[in-house]
Coordinates of C-alpha atoms and ligand atoms in Angstrom, one line a residue:
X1 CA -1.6 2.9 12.8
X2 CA 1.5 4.7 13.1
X3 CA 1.7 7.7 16.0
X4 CA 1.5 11.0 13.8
X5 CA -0.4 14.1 14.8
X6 CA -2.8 14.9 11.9
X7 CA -4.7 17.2 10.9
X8 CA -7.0 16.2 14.0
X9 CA -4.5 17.7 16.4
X10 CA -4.1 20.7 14.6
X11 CA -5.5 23.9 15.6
X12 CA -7.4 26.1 13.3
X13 CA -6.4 29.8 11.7
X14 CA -3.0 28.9 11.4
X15 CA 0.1 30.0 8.8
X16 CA 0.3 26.6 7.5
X17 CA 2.8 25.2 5.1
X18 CA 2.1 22.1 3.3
X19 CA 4.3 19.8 1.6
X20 CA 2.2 18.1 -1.5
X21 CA 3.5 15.8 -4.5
X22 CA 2.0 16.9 -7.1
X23 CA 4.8 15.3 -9.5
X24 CA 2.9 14.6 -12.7
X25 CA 3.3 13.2 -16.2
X26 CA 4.2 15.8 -18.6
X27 CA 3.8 15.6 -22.1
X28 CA 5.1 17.7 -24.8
X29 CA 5.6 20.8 -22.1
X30 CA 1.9 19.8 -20.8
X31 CA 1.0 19.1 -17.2
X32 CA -1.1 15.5 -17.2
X33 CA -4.1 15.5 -15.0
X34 CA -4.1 13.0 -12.4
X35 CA -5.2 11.5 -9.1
X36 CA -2.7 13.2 -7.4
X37 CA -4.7 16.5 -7.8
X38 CA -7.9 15.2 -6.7
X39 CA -6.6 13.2 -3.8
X40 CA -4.3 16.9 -2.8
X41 CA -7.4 18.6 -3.1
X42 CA -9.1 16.9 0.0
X43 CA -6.2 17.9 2.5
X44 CA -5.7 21.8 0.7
X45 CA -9.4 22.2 1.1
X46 CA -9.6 21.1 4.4
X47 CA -6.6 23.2 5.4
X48 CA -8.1 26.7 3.5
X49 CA -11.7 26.1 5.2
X50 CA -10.3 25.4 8.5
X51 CA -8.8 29.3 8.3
X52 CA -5.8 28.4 8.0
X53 CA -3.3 30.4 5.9
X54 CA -2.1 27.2 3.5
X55 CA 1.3 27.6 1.6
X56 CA 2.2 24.2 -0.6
X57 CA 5.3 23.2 -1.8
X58 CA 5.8 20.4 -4.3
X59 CA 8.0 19.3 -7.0
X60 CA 7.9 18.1 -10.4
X61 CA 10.6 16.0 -12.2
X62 CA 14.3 16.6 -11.9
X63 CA 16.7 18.9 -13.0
X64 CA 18.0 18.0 -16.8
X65 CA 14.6 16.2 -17.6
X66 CA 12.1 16.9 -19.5
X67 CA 9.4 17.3 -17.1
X68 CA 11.4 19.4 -15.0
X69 CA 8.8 22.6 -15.5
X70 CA 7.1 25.0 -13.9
X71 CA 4.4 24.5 -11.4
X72 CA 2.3 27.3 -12.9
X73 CA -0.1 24.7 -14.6
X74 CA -0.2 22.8 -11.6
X75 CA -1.5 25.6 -9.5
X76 CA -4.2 25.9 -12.3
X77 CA -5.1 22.0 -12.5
X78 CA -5.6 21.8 -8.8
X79 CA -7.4 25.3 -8.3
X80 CA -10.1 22.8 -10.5
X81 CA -10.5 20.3 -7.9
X82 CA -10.3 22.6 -4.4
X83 CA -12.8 24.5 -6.1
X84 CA -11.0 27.9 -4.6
X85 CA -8.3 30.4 -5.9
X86 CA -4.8 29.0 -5.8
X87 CA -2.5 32.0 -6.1
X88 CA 0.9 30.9 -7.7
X89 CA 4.6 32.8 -7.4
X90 CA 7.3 32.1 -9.3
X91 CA 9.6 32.0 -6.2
X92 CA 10.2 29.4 -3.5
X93 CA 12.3 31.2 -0.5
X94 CA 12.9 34.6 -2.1
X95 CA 11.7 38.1 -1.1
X96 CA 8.6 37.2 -4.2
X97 CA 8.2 34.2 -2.4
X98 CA 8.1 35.8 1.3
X99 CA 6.0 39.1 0.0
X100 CA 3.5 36.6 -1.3
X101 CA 3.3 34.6 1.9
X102 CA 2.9 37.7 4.0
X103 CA 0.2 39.0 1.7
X104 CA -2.4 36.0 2.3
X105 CA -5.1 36.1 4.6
X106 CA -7.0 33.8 6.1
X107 CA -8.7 30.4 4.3
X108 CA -6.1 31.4 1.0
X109 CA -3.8 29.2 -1.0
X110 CA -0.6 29.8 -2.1
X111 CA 1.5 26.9 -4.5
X112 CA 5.3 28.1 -4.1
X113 CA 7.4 27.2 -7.1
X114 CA 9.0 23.9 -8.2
X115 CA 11.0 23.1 -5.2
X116 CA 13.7 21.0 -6.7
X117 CA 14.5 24.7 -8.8
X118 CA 16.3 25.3 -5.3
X119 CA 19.8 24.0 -4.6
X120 CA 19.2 23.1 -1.3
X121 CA 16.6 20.8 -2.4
X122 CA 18.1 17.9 -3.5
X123 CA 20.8 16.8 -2.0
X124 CA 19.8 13.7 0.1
X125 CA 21.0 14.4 3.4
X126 CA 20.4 14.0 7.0
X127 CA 17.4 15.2 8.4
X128 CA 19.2 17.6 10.5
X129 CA 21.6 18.6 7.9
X130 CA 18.5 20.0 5.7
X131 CA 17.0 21.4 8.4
X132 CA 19.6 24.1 8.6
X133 CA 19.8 24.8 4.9
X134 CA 18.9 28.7 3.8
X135 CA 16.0 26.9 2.6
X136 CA 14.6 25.7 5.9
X137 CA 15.8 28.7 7.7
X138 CA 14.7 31.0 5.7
X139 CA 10.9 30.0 5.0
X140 CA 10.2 28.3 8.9
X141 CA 9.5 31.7 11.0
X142 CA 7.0 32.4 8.4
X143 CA 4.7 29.5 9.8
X144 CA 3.6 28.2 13.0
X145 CA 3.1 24.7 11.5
X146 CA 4.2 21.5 8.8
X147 CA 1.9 19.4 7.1
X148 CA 3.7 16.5 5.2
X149 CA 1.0 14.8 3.2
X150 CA 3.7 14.2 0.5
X151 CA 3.6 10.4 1.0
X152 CA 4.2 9.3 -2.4
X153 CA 7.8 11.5 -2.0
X154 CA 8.4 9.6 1.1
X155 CA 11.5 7.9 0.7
X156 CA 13.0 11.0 -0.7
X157 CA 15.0 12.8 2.0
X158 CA 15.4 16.2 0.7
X159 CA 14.8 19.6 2.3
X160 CA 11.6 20.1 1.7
X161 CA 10.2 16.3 3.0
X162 CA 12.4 16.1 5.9
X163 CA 13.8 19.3 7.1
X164 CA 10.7 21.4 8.0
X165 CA 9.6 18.7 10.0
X166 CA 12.6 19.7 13.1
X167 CA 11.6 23.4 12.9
X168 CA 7.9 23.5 13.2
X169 CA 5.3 21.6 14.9
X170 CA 4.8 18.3 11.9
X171 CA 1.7 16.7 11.1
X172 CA 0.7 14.8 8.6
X173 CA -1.9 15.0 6.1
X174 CA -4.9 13.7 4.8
X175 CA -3.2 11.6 2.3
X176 CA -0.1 10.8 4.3
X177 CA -2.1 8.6 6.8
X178 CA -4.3 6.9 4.2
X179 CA -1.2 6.0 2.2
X180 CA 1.3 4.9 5.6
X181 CA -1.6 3.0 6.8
X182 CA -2.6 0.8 3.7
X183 CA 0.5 0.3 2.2
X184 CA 3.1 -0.1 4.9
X185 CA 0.3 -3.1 6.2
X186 CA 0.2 -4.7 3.5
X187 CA 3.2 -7.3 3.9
X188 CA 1.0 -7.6 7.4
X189 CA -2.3 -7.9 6.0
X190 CA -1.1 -10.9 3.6
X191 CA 0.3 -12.8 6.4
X192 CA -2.3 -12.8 8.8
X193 CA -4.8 -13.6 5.7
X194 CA -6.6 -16.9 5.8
X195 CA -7.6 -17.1 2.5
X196 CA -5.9 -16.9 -0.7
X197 CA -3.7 -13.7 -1.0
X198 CA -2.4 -12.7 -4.7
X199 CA -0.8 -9.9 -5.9
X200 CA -0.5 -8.5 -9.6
X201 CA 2.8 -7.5 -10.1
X202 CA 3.4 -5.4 -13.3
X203 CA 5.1 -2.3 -14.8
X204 CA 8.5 -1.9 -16.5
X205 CA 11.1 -3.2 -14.0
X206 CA 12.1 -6.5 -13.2
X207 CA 14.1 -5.5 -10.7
X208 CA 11.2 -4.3 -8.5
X209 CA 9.0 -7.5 -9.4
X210 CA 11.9 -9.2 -8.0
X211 CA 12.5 -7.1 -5.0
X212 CA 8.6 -7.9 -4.0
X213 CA 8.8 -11.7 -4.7
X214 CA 11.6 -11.8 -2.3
X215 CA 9.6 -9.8 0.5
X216 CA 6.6 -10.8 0.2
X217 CA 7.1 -14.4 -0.9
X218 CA 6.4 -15.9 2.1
X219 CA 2.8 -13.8 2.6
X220 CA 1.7 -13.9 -0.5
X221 CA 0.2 -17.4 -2.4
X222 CA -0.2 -16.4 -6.1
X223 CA 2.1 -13.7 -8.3
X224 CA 0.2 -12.6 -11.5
X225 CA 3.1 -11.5 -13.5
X226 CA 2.4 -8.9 -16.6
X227 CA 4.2 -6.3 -18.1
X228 CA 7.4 -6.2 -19.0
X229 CA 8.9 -8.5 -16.3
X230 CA 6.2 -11.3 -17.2
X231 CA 8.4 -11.1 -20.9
X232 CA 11.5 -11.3 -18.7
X233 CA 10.8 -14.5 -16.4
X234 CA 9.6 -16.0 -19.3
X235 CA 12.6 -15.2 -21.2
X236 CA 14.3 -17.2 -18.1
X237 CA 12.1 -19.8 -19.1
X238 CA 13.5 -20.4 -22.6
X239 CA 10.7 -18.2 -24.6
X240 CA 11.7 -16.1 -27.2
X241 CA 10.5 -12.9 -25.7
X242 CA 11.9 -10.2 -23.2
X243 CA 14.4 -9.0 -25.7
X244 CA 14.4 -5.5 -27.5
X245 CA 13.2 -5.7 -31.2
X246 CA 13.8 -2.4 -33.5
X247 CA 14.7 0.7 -31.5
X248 CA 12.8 -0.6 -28.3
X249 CA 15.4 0.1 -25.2
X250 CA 13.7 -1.5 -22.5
X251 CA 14.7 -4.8 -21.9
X252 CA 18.0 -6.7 -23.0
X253 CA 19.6 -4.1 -20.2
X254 CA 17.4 -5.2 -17.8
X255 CA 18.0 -8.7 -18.8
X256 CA 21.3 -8.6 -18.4
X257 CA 21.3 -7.0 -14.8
X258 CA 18.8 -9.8 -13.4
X259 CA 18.7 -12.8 -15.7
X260 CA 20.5 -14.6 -12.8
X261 CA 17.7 -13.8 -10.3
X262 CA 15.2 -14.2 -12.7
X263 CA 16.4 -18.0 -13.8
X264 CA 17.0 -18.9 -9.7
X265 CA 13.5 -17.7 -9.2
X266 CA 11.6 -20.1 -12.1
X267 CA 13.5 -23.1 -11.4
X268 CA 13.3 -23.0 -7.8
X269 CA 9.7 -21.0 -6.8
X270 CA 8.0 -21.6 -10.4
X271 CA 5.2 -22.4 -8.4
X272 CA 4.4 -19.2 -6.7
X273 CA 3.7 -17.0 -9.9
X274 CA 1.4 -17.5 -13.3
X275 CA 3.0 -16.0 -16.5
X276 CA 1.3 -14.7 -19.3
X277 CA 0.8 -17.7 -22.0
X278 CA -0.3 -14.9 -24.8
X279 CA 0.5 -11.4 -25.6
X280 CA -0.9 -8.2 -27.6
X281 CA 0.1 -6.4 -30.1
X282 CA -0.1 -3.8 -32.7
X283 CA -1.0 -4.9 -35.7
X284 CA -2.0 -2.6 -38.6
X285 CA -3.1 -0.1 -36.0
X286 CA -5.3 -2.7 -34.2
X287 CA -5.0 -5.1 -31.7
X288 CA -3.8 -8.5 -32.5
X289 CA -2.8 -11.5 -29.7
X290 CA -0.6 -14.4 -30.2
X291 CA -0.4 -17.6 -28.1
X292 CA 3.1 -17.8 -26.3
X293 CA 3.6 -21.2 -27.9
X294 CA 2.8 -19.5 -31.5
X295 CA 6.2 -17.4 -31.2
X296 CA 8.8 -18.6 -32.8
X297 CA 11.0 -15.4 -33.2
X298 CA 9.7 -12.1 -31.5
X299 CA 9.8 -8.9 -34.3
X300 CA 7.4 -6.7 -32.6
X301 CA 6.7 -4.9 -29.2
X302 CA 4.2 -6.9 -26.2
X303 CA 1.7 -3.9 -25.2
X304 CA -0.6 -6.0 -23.2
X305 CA -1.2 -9.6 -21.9
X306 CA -4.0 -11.4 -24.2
X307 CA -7.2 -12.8 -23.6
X308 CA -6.0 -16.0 -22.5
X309 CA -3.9 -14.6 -19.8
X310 CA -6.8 -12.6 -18.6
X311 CA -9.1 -15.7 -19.0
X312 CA -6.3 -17.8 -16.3
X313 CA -5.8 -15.0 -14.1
X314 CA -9.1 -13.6 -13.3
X315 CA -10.6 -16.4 -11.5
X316 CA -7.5 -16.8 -9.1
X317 CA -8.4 -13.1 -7.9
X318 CA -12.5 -14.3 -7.9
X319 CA -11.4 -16.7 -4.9
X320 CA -8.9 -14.6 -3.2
X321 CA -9.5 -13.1 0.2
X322 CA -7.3 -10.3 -0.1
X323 CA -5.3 -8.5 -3.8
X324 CA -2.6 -6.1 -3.9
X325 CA -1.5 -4.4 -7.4
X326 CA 1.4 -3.2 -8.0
X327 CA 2.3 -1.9 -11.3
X328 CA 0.0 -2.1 -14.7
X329 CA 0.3 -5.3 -17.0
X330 CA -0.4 -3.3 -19.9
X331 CA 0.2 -0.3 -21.7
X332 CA -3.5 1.2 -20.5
X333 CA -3.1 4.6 -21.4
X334 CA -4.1 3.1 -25.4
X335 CA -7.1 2.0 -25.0
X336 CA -6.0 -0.9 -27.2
X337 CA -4.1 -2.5 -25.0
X338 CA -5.7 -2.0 -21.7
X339 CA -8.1 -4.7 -21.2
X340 CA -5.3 -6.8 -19.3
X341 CA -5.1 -4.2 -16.5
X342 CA -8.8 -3.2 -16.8
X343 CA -10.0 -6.4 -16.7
X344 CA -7.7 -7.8 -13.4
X345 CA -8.6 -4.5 -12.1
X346 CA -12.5 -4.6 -12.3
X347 CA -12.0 -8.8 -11.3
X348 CA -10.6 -7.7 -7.9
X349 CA -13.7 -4.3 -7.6
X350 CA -16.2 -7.2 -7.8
X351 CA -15.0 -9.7 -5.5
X352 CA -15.3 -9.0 -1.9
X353 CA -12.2 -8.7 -1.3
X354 CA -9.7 -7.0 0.5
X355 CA -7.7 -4.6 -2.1
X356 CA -4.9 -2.4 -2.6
X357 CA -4.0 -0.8 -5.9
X358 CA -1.0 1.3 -6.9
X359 CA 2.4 1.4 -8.1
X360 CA 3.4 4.4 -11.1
X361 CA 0.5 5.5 -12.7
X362 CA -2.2 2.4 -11.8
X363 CA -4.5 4.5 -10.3
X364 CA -4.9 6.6 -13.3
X365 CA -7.0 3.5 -14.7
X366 CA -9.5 3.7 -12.7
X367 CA -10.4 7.1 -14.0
X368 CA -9.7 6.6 -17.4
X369 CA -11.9 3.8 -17.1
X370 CA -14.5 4.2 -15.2
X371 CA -14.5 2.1 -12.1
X372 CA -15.6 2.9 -9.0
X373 CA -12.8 3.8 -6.5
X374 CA -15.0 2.4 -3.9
X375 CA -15.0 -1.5 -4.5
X376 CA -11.4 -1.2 -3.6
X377 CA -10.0 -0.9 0.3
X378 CA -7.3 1.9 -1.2
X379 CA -5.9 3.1 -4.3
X380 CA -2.3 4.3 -3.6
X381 CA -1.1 7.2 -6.1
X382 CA 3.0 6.3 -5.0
X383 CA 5.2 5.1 -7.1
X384 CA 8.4 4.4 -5.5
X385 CA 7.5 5.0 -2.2
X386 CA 4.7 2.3 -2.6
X387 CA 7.3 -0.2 -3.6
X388 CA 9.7 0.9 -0.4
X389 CA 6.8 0.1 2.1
X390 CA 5.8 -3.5 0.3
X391 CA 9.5 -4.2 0.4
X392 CA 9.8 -3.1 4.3
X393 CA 11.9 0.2 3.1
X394 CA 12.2 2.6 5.4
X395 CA 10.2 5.8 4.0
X396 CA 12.4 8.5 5.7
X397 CA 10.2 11.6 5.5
X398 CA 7.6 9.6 7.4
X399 CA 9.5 8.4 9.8
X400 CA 10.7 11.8 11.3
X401 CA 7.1 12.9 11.4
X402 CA 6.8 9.9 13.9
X403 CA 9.7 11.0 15.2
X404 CA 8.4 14.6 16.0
X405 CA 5.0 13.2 17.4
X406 CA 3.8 14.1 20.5
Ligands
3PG1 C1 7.0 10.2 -7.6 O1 6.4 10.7 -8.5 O2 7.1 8.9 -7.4 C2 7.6 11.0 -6.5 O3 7.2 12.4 -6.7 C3 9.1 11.0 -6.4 O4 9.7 11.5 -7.6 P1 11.2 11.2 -7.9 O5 11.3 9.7 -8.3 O6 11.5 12.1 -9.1 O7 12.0 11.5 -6.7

């Protein structure tokens, strides 16, 4: 376990400011719900009913994007789950932002504004560098400690993950230890595994399904490849699939940047990962499968693995000792097309196993779904930070709070 102070070592009645992520999905202008919020309400309510005076900072998308909004809905959302007031302000080092500091008492919660809306924010820089920004300077006398439970914005060294950490005592949260503990032993966890040790690697990006083959390849035994890169490796095969088809953009740029990796990697270590053998799609506003061998030319988007995927891959996970997820195989959020994740997903809840489930948005099935958080050893809500710490990565923000420990 790594040497942080936690919440354990910190004293009670405190001004305590808190770095969250509570970077969410937004669609059309609207704040997605999401495990993020439940998981930050564990650490936020712990803080408030320890007397403490809790200030959070968070972000949400980037500059020029869509989802780069407002946190006012996400001061709402999570006000659900802590089950307590959460004042907002529209300010994150300002005098609104300082007047509304000064003004809490005791056991209340205060969600500062988007922090990437500064321009100190971003820039990555080192540690010491943010810690003298305006934004740093200004907000630190205001507080006698940091919490960083912002694991999942880890590997991002901006102002607000690395910089308070030099100028107040550091901790980290709730959620910060969970996720550093789980995720950065995983690569260990495989190797010192007896049994069989498989991981389900999904999502959108070859290049991270690659990047995790090359790390972990010599602790892990079986890959189960879905998603888009299982279309890519099997493009490297010779299948007619992993190319774009109508105004899909998602895959002949990818192909072009890895194909080379991708056809090293099936004629040389073919015999570390399973590919899908059939696929779903939409058809007529249903769900239709076809039989890898049965395409001839591909004219229509793969949304899922099929049944006969499913059927191969579940019983790999039934006799594994240990299974780590990383990325969907499926497009889950349409119930159509979510019985490959679902199904691998509930395979590894009922064998006794030992688990760990993220990458993206993964965790969000288990809610959507229905299964029980509890058959699994962790459920990771990172995305990119979760792929840094299976890849050995350094995750910088976590690093200077083990740094600052006592
Ligand atoms: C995430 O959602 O993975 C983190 O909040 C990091 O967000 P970013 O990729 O926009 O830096």
């Amino acid at each position: 376990m790594a040497a942080f102070n936690t919440l354990d070592d910190l004293a009670d009645g405190q001004r305590v400011l808190v770095r969250v992520d509570l970077n969410s999905p937004v669609e059309d202008g609207v704040v997605q719900d999401n495990h993020r919020f439940d998981r930050y309400a564990e650490t936020v309510r712990e803080l408030a009913d320890r007397d403490n005076k809790v200030v959070l900072m968070a972000h949400q998308g980037r500059p020029g994007r869509d989802d780069f909004v407002s946190l006012d809905q996400h001061a709402e959302i999570l006000e659900e789950y802590v089950g307590k007031e959460i004042q907002f302000v529209e300010d994150i080092y300002g005098d609104d932002a300082i007047a509304a500091i000064e003004a809490l008492e005791a056991g209340e919660i205060l969600l500062l504004e988007n922090t990437r809306m500064a321009d100190d924010e971003l820039p990555e820089k080192a540690p010491e560098e943010h810690a003298e920004s305006d934004f740093v300077q200004t907000l630190s006398p205001y507080f006698d400690a940091f919490v960083n439970d912002a694991y999942s914005a880890a590997h991002r060294a901006h102002a607000s993950t690395v910089g308070f950490a030099l100028e107040l005592p550091a901790y980290a949260g709730r959620v910060m230890e969970a996720e550093y503990e789980y995720n950065t032993g995983v690569a260990e966890r495989a190797r010192e595994t007896e049994g069989q040790v498989t991981m389900v690697l999904g999502g959108n990006k070859s290049e991270d399904v690659i990047s995790v083959v090359n790390n972990l390849g010599d602790a892990i035994d079986t890959f189960l490849i879905g998603g888009l890169p299982g279309e890519l490796f099997l493009r490297a095969e010779g299948y007619p699939v992993g190319m774009d088809v109508g105004d899909m953009d998602l895959l002949d740029d990818q192909w072009e940047e890895t194909k080379d990796t991708l056809e090293d990697l099936v004629a040389n270590r073919r015999d570390e990962f399973e590919l899908p053998t059939d696929f779903a799609y939409e058809d007529d506003g249903e769900r239709a499968e076809i039989a890898l061998e049965d395409i001839e030319e591909k004219t229509t988007g793969y949304l899922d693995i099929g049944h006969d995927t499913i059927d191969a891959y579940v019983p790999i996970i039934e006799e594994s000792e240990a299974v780590f997820v990383k990325g969907a195989v499926g497009v889950f959020e349409d119930d159509r097309f979510a019985d490959g994740t679902v199904e691998l997903i509930e395979a590894i809840g009922r064998t006794d196993c030992f688990s760990v489930v993220g990458g993206g948005d993964t965790a969000r099935t288990l809610s959507m779904y229905g299964l029980d958080e509890d058959d699994y050893d962790h459920i990771s809500i990172a995305g990119g930070a979760y792929l840094n710490a299976l890849t050995g990565q350094e995750l910088e923000a976590a690093e200077v709070l083990i740094e600052q420990a006592d």
